[in-house]
JSON list of C-alpha atoms in Angstrom, two decimals:
[
{"chain": "A", "resi": 1, "resn": "MET", "atom": "CA", "xyz": [95.36, 89.30, 102.31]},
{"chain": "A", "resi": 2, "resn": "LEU", "atom": "CA", "xyz": [92.03, 91.54, 103.31]},
{"chain": "A", "resi": 3, "resn": "SER", "atom": "CA", "xyz": [90.15, 93.03, 100.13]},
{"chain": "A", "resi": 4, "resn": "ILE", "atom": "CA", "xyz": [87.73, 95.68, 100.46]},
{"chain": "A", "resi": 5, "resn": "PRO", "atom": "CA", "xyz": [84.37, 94.15, 100.64]},
{"chain": "A", "resi": 6, "resn": "ASP", "atom": "CA", "xyz": [86.24, 92.24, 102.81]},
{"chain": "A", "resi": 7, "resn": "LEU", "atom": "CA", "xyz": [87.01, 94.91, 105.47]},
{"chain": "A", "resi": 8, "resn": "LEU", "atom": "CA", "xyz": [83.31, 96.17, 104.53]},
{"chain": "A", "resi": 9, "resn": "SER", "atom": "CA", "xyz": [81.35, 92.75, 106.61]},
{"chain": "A", "resi": 10, "resn": "LEU", "atom": "CA", "xyz": [79.88, 92.80, 109.48]},
{"chain": "A", "resi": 11, "resn": "PRO", "atom": "CA", "xyz": [82.69, 91.48, 112.05]},
{"chain": "A", "resi": 12, "resn": "TYR", "atom": "CA", "xyz": [85.10, 94.49, 110.70]},
{"chain": "A", "resi": 13, "resn": "VAL", "atom": "CA", "xyz": [82.56, 97.17, 110.45]},
{"chain": "A", "resi": 14, "resn": "VAL", "atom": "CA", "xyz": [81.11, 96.04, 114.30]},
{"chain": "A", "resi": 15, "resn": "LEU", "atom": "CA", "xyz": [85.27, 96.09, 115.07]},
{"chain": "A", "resi": 16, "resn": "ALA", "atom": "CA", "xyz": [85.27, 99.64, 113.75]},
{"chain": "A", "resi": 17, "resn": "ALA", "atom": "CA", "xyz": [82.73, 101.04, 116.22]},
{"chain": "A", "resi": 18, "resn": "GLY", "atom": "CA", "xyz": [83.54, 99.38, 119.01]},
{"chain": "A", "resi": 19, "resn": "THR", "atom": "CA", "xyz": [86.73, 100.85, 118.71]},
{"chain": "A", "resi": 20, "resn": "LEU", "atom": "CA", "xyz": [85.33, 104.20, 117.94]},
{"chain": "A", "resi": 21, "resn": "GLY", "atom": "CA", "xyz": [82.74, 103.90, 120.70]},
{"chain": "A", "resi": 22, "resn": "THR", "atom": "CA", "xyz": [85.64, 102.27, 123.26]},
{"chain": "A", "resi": 23, "resn": "PHE", "atom": "CA", "xyz": [87.89, 105.09, 122.66]},
{"chain": "A", "resi": 24, "resn": "TRP", "atom": "CA", "xyz": [86.01, 108.31, 122.52]},
{"chain": "A", "resi": 25, "resn": "THR", "atom": "CA", "xyz": [83.52, 106.93, 125.75]},
{"chain": "A", "resi": 26, "resn": "GLY", "atom": "CA", "xyz": [87.31, 106.21, 127.65]},
{"chain": "A", "resi": 27, "resn": "LEU", "atom": "CA", "xyz": [88.11, 110.04, 126.62]},
{"chain": "A", "resi": 28, "resn": "ARG", "atom": "CA", "xyz": [84.76, 111.53, 128.52]},
{"chain": "A", "resi": 29, "resn": "VAL", "atom": "CA", "xyz": [85.22, 108.83, 131.20]},
{"chain": "A", "resi": 30, "resn": "ALA", "atom": "CA", "xyz": [89.22, 109.61, 132.01]},
{"chain": "A", "resi": 31, "resn": "ALA", "atom": "CA", "xyz": [87.96, 113.48, 132.11]},
{"chain": "A", "resi": 32, "resn": "GLY", "atom": "CA", "xyz": [85.36, 112.92, 134.34]},
{"chain": "A", "resi": 33, "resn": "VAL", "atom": "CA", "xyz": [88.22, 111.49, 136.49]},
{"chain": "A", "resi": 34, "resn": "ALA", "atom": "CA", "xyz": [90.35, 114.10, 136.19]},
{"chain": "A", "resi": 35, "resn": "SER", "atom": "CA", "xyz": [87.51, 116.43, 137.51]},
{"chain": "A", "resi": 36, "resn": "LEU", "atom": "CA", "xyz": [87.10, 114.91, 140.57]},
{"chain": "A", "resi": 37, "resn": "ARG", "atom": "CA", "xyz": [90.77, 116.32, 141.33]},
{"chain": "A", "resi": 38, "resn": "TRP", "atom": "CA", "xyz": [89.25, 119.97, 139.79]},
{"chain": "A", "resi": 39, "resn": "SER", "atom": "CA", "xyz": [89.65, 123.11, 142.45]},
{"chain": "A", "resi": 40, "resn": "ALA", "atom": "CA", "xyz": [86.44, 125.28, 142.93]},
{"chain": "A", "resi": 41, "resn": "THR", "atom": "CA", "xyz": [85.45, 128.38, 142.48]},
{"chain": "A", "resi": 42, "resn": "THR", "atom": "CA", "xyz": [82.07, 130.77, 142.53]},
{"chain": "A", "resi": 43, "resn": "GLY", "atom": "CA", "xyz": [80.93, 131.76, 139.23]},
{"chain": "A", "resi": 44, "resn": "ARG", "atom": "CA", "xyz": [77.81, 132.60, 138.23]},
{"chain": "A", "resi": 45, "resn": "VAL", "atom": "CA", "xyz": [75.38, 131.22, 134.80]},
{"chain": "A", "resi": 46, "resn": "LEU", "atom": "CA", "xyz": [75.22, 133.68, 132.32]},
{"chain": "A", "resi": 47, "resn": "ALA", "atom": "CA", "xyz": [72.71, 132.07, 129.64]},
{"chain": "A", "resi": 48, "resn": "ARG", "atom": "CA", "xyz": [70.62, 128.79, 128.81]},
{"chain": "A", "resi": 49, "resn": "GLU", "atom": "CA", "xyz": [68.78, 127.53, 125.95]},
{"chain": "A", "resi": 50, "resn": "MET", "atom": "CA", "xyz": [66.70, 124.13, 124.89]},
{"chain": "A", "resi": 51, "resn": "ASP", "atom": "CA", "xyz": [69.46, 122.65, 122.31]},
{"chain": "A", "resi": 52, "resn": "ASP", "atom": "CA", "xyz": [65.89, 120.41, 120.51]},
{"chain": "A", "resi": 53, "resn": "GLU", "atom": "CA", "xyz": [67.74, 119.62, 117.50]},
{"chain": "A", "resi": 54, "resn": "ALA", "atom": "CA", "xyz": [67.10, 116.06, 115.76]},
{"chain": "A", "resi": 55, "resn": "GLY", "atom": "CA", "xyz": [67.51, 113.08, 118.68]},
{"chain": "A", "resi": 56, "resn": "LYS", "atom": "CA", "xyz": [68.68, 115.82, 121.76]},
{"chain": "A", "resi": 57, "resn": "TYR", "atom": "CA", "xyz": [66.58, 117.53, 124.33]},
{"chain": "A", "resi": 58, "resn": "GLN", "atom": "CA", "xyz": [69.85, 118.84, 126.26]},
{"chain": "A", "resi": 59, "resn": "PRO", "atom": "CA", "xyz": [70.03, 122.47, 128.34]},
{"chain": "A", "resi": 60, "resn": "VAL", "atom": "CA", "xyz": [73.32, 124.67, 127.75]},
{"chain": "A", "resi": 61, "resn": "PHE", "atom": "CA", "xyz": [73.80, 126.92, 130.09]},
{"chain": "A", "resi": 62, "resn": "GLU", "atom": "CA", "xyz": [76.65, 129.72, 129.25]},
{"chain": "A", "resi": 63, "resn": "TYR", "atom": "CA", "xyz": [78.15, 131.24, 132.68]},
{"chain": "A", "resi": 64, "resn": "ALA", "atom": "CA", "xyz": [81.29, 132.75, 133.71]},
{"chain": "A", "resi": 65, "resn": "TYR", "atom": "CA", "xyz": [84.25, 132.08, 136.79]},
{"chain": "A", "resi": 66, "resn": "GLU", "atom": "CA", "xyz": [87.59, 133.84, 137.74]},
{"chain": "A", "resi": 67, "resn": "VAL", "atom": "CA", "xyz": [90.41, 132.19, 138.86]},
{"chain": "A", "resi": 68, "resn": "ASN", "atom": "CA", "xyz": [93.65, 133.74, 140.12]},
{"chain": "A", "resi": 69, "resn": "GLY", "atom": "CA", "xyz": [92.26, 137.39, 138.91]},
{"chain": "A", "resi": 70, "resn": "ALA", "atom": "CA", "xyz": [91.67, 136.14, 135.45]},
{"chain": "A", "resi": 71, "resn": "GLN", "atom": "CA", "xyz": [87.43, 135.28, 133.99]},
{"chain": "A", "resi": 72, "resn": "TYR", "atom": "CA", "xyz": [86.22, 132.63, 132.19]},
{"chain": "A", "resi": 73, "resn": "ARG", "atom": "CA", "xyz": [83.21, 131.37, 130.66]},
{"chain": "A", "resi": 74, "resn": "GLY", "atom": "CA", "xyz": [82.69, 128.07, 130.37]},
{"chain": "A", "resi": 75, "resn": "CYS", "atom": "CA", "xyz": [79.41, 126.25, 128.45]},
{"chain": "A", "resi": 76, "resn": "ARG", "atom": "CA", "xyz": [80.45, 122.74, 129.18]},
{"chain": "A", "resi": 77, "resn": "PHE", "atom": "CA", "xyz": [78.34, 121.17, 131.99]},
{"chain": "A", "resi": 78, "resn": "SER", "atom": "CA", "xyz": [79.50, 118.23, 132.45]},
{"chain": "A", "resi": 79, "resn": "PHE", "atom": "CA", "xyz": [81.75, 114.55, 130.28]},
{"chain": "A", "resi": 80, "resn": "ASP", "atom": "CA", "xyz": [78.36, 112.93, 130.31]},
{"chain": "A", "resi": 81, "resn": "PHE", "atom": "CA", "xyz": [76.59, 111.74, 127.29]},
{"chain": "A", "resi": 82, "resn": "ASP", "atom": "CA", "xyz": [74.01, 114.56, 125.53]},
{"chain": "A", "resi": 83, "resn": "LEU", "atom": "CA", "xyz": [70.48, 113.53, 126.87]},
{"chain": "A", "resi": 84, "resn": "ARG", "atom": "CA", "xyz": [68.04, 112.69, 124.30]},
{"chain": "A", "resi": 85, "resn": "ARG", "atom": "CA", "xyz": [64.32, 113.31, 124.28]},
{"chain": "A", "resi": 86, "resn": "ARG", "atom": "CA", "xyz": [63.48, 110.46, 126.14]},
{"chain": "A", "resi": 87, "resn": "SER", "atom": "CA", "xyz": [65.17, 112.66, 128.81]},
{"chain": "A", "resi": 88, "resn": "SER", "atom": "CA", "xyz": [63.71, 115.30, 128.45]},
{"chain": "A", "resi": 89, "resn": "SER", "atom": "CA", "xyz": [62.22, 115.37, 132.19]},
{"chain": "A", "resi": 90, "resn": "THR", "atom": "CA", "xyz": [65.42, 114.87, 133.18]},
{"chain": "A", "resi": 91, "resn": "ALA", "atom": "CA", "xyz": [66.89, 117.81, 131.00]},
{"chain": "A", "resi": 92, "resn": "LEU", "atom": "CA", "xyz": [64.08, 120.20, 131.80]},
{"chain": "A", "resi": 93, "resn": "ALA", "atom": "CA", "xyz": [64.51, 119.75, 135.47]},
{"chain": "A", "resi": 94, "resn": "LEU", "atom": "CA", "xyz": [68.70, 121.15, 134.45]},
{"chain": "A", "resi": 95, "resn": "PHE", "atom": "CA", "xyz": [66.79, 124.00, 132.94]},
{"chain": "A", "resi": 96, "resn": "HIS", "atom": "CA", "xyz": [65.03, 125.15, 135.45]},
{"chain": "A", "resi": 97, "resn": "LYS", "atom": "CA", "xyz": [67.64, 124.62, 138.22]},
{"chain": "A", "resi": 98, "resn": "TYR", "atom": "CA", "xyz": [70.64, 126.56, 136.33]},
{"chain": "A", "resi": 99, "resn": "ARG", "atom": "CA", "xyz": [68.51, 130.48, 136.22]},
{"chain": "A", "resi": 100, "resn": "PRO", "atom": "CA", "xyz": [70.59, 133.37, 134.42]},
{"chain": "A", "resi": 101, "resn": "GLY", "atom": "CA", "xyz": [72.37, 135.23, 137.03]},
{"chain": "A", "resi": 102, "resn": "GLN", "atom": "CA", "xyz": [71.84, 132.55, 139.61]},
{"chain": "A", "resi": 103, "resn": "GLU", "atom": "CA", "xyz": [75.21, 131.53, 141.23]},
{"chain": "A", "resi": 104, "resn": "ILE", "atom": "CA", "xyz": [76.58, 128.28, 141.23]},
{"chain": "A", "resi": 105, "resn": "THR", "atom": "CA", "xyz": [79.45, 126.19, 141.90]},
{"chain": "A", "resi": 106, "resn": "VAL", "atom": "CA", "xyz": [82.25, 126.04, 138.46]},
{"chain": "A", "resi": 107, "resn": "PHE", "atom": "CA", "xyz": [84.82, 123.31, 139.11]},
{"chain": "A", "resi": 108, "resn": "PHE", "atom": "CA", "xyz": [87.85, 124.22, 136.72]},
{"chain": "A", "resi": 109, "resn": "ASP", "atom": "CA", "xyz": [91.77, 122.04, 136.18]},
{"chain": "A", "resi": 110, "resn": "PRO", "atom": "CA", "xyz": [94.05, 124.21, 137.92]},
{"chain": "A", "resi": 111, "resn": "GLN", "atom": "CA", "xyz": [96.37, 123.34, 134.98]},
{"chain": "A", "resi": 112, "resn": "ARG", "atom": "CA", "xyz": [94.48, 124.55, 132.31]},
{"chain": "A", "resi": 113, "resn": "PRO", "atom": "CA", "xyz": [91.16, 127.12, 133.91]},
{"chain": "A", "resi": 114, "resn": "TYR", "atom": "CA", "xyz": [89.95, 127.01, 131.15]},
{"chain": "A", "resi": 115, "resn": "ARG", "atom": "CA", "xyz": [88.47, 124.03, 131.12]},
{"chain": "A", "resi": 116, "resn": "ALA", "atom": "CA", "xyz": [85.52, 123.52, 133.76]},
{"chain": "A", "resi": 117, "resn": "VAL", "atom": "CA", "xyz": [82.40, 122.27, 134.59]},
{"chain": "A", "resi": 118, "resn": "ILE", "atom": "CA", "xyz": [79.64, 122.15, 136.65]},
{"chain": "A", "resi": 119, "resn": "LYS", "atom": "CA", "xyz": [79.08, 118.83, 136.99]},
{"chain": "A", "resi": 120, "resn": "ARG", "atom": "CA", "xyz": [81.84, 116.66, 137.89]},
{"chain": "A", "resi": 121, "resn": "GLY", "atom": "CA", "xyz": [82.67, 112.60, 137.86]},
{"chain": "A", "resi": 122, "resn": "VAL", "atom": "CA", "xyz": [81.56, 109.86, 135.85]},
{"chain": "A", "resi": 123, "resn": "SER", "atom": "CA", "xyz": [77.97, 108.38, 135.65]},
{"chain": "A", "resi": 124, "resn": "GLY", "atom": "CA", "xyz": [77.02, 105.55, 135.65]},
{"chain": "A", "resi": 125, "resn": "PRO", "atom": "CA", "xyz": [75.41, 105.28, 132.23]},
{"chain": "A", "resi": 126, "resn": "LEU", "atom": "CA", "xyz": [78.41, 106.05, 130.28]},
{"chain": "A", "resi": 127, "resn": "ILE", "atom": "CA", "xyz": [81.00, 103.86, 132.72]},
{"chain": "A", "resi": 128, "resn": "LEU", "atom": "CA", "xyz": [78.64, 101.41, 131.65]},
{"chain": "A", "resi": 129, "resn": "SER", "atom": "CA", "xyz": [78.93, 102.68, 128.10]},
{"chain": "A", "resi": 130, "resn": "LEU", "atom": "CA", "xyz": [82.75, 102.08, 127.92]},
{"chain": "A", "resi": 131, "resn": "VAL", "atom": "CA", "xyz": [82.44, 98.74, 129.55]},
{"chain": "A", "resi": 132, "resn": "ALA", "atom": "CA", "xyz": [80.16, 97.61, 126.75]},
{"chain": "A", "resi": 133, "resn": "GLY", "atom": "CA", "xyz": [82.57, 98.74, 124.36]},
{"chain": "A", "resi": 134, "resn": "PHE", "atom": "CA", "xyz": [84.98, 97.47, 125.59]},
{"chain": "A", "resi": 135, "resn": "GLY", "atom": "CA", "xyz": [82.82, 93.96, 126.20]},
{"chain": "A", "resi": 136, "resn": "LEU", "atom": "CA", "xyz": [82.21, 93.74, 122.02]},
{"chain": "A", "resi": 137, "resn": "VAL", "atom": "CA", "xyz": [85.42, 94.44, 121.14]},
{"chain": "A", "resi": 138, "resn": "VAL", "atom": "CA", "xyz": [86.91, 91.82, 122.85]},
{"chain": "A", "resi": 139, "resn": "TRP", "atom": "CA", "xyz": [83.71, 89.80, 121.99]},
{"chain": "A", "resi": 140, "resn": "VAL", "atom": "CA", "xyz": [84.25, 90.71, 118.07]},
{"chain": "A", "resi": 141, "resn": "LEU", "atom": "CA", "xyz": [88.34, 90.10, 118.65]},
{"chain": "A", "resi": 142, "resn": "SER", "atom": "CA", "xyz": [87.14, 86.42, 119.70]},
{"chain": "A", "resi": 143, "resn": "GLY", "atom": "CA", "xyz": [85.70, 85.26, 116.92]},
{"chain": "A", "resi": 144, "resn": "PHE", "atom": "CA", "xyz": [88.25, 85.92, 114.90]}
]
C-alpha cells in the first residue's frame, strides 16, 4: 500500500501534473477542433482592454452578435493558450486589429449559440503541448 510520502514523490507528482495538464489541454484542443464546424455570423466589437496581470499580456475583447434574431455577447477570442509577456508584440497586434465598433466575423456553436469565438481552430503550440503532456505521462508510467 502506498503511503502519503510515497504519493508525494517526484514520479507521482509529475504523473499527476502531466495528467491534469494533458486533460485540460485536450479539452481545449477538442473545443478548438469542434469550432472548425461552427457557423459564422457578423458581430461587432464592443470593448477591448489589455489583461496584464502577473505573467500575462492578453488582449480581451467583448463583442456582440446575433443568431436567429437573438442577441448574444461574447468575450472568448479562441480556445488557444493565453499569451504571455514574451508575446507582447503578438498581443499588441491583436489588440490593435480589433477596435471598438469594428464589424467582425464571429463563429458560434449552432447547438449552443451563446458559445462563440473570433478565431476558430487550434494552433500548433496547443497541439504540441497536448502531445508533450501525453508523452510525459507515458514516460513516467513506463518507469513504474
